[in-house]
Short mmCIF file of C-alpha atoms in Angstrom, two decimals:
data_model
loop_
_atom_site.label_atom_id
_atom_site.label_comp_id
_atom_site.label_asym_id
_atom_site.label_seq_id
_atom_site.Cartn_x
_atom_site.Cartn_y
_atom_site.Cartn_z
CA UNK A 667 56.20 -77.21 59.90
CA UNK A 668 52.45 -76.31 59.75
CA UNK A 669 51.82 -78.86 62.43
CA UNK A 670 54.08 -77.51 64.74
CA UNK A 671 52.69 -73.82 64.14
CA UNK A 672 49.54 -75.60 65.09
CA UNK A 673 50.25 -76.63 68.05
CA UNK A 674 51.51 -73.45 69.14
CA UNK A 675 49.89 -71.19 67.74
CA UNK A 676 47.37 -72.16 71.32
CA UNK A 677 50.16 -72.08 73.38
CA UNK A 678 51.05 -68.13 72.93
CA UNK A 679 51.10 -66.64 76.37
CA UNK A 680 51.72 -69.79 78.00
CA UNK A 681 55.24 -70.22 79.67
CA UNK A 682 57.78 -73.34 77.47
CA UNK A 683 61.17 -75.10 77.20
CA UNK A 684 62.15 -75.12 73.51
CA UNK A 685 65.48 -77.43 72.89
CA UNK A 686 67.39 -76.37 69.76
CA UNK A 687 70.04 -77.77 68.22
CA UNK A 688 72.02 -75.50 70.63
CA UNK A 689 70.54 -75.20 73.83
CA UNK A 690 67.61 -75.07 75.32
CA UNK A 691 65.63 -72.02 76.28
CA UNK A 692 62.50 -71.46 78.73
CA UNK A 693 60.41 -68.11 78.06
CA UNK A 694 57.06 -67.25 77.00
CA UNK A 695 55.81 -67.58 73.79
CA UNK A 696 55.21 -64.06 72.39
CA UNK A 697 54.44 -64.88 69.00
CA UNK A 698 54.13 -67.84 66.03
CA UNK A 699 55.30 -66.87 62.58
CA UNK A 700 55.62 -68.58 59.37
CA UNK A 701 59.06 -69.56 59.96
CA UNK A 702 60.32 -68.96 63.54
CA UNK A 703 58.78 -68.22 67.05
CA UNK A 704 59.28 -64.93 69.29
CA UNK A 705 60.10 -65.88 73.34
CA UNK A 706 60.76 -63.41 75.77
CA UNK A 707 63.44 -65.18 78.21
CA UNK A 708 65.19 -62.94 81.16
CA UNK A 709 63.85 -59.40 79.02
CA UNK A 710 65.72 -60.94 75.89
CA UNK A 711 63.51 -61.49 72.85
CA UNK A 712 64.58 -64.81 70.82
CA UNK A 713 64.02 -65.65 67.24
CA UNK A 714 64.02 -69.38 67.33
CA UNK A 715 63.76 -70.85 63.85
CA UNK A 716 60.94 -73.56 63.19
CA UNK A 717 63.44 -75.70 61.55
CA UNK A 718 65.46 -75.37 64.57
CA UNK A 719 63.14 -76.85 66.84
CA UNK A 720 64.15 -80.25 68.48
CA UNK A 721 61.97 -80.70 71.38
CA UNK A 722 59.21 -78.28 73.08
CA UNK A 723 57.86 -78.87 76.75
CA UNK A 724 55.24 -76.90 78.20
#
């Protein structure tokens, strides 16, 4: 996990497509936290977990 915080940890600000096991989501990236990521999609906030992470495309 502290590889992906790594890599973006840079990429705060910057606008991303995160796939889940879910769904995916586009935002920005607000925020990088020990365990999950803050994105601000449509004036929603999401709390995506690390581990949750499948794919990321920026």
């Amino acid at each position: 996990m502290w590889q992906l915080r790594n890599i973006l940890v840079p990429l705060k600000g910057s606008s991303l497509t995160v796939a889940t096991e879910y769904a995916k989501v586009t935002g920005t990236l607000l925020e990088v936290n020990f365990d999950y990521i803050t994105i601000t999609s449509n004036s929603n906030l999401l709390y995506i977990p690390l581990t949750g992470i499948k794919n990321i495309a920026y």
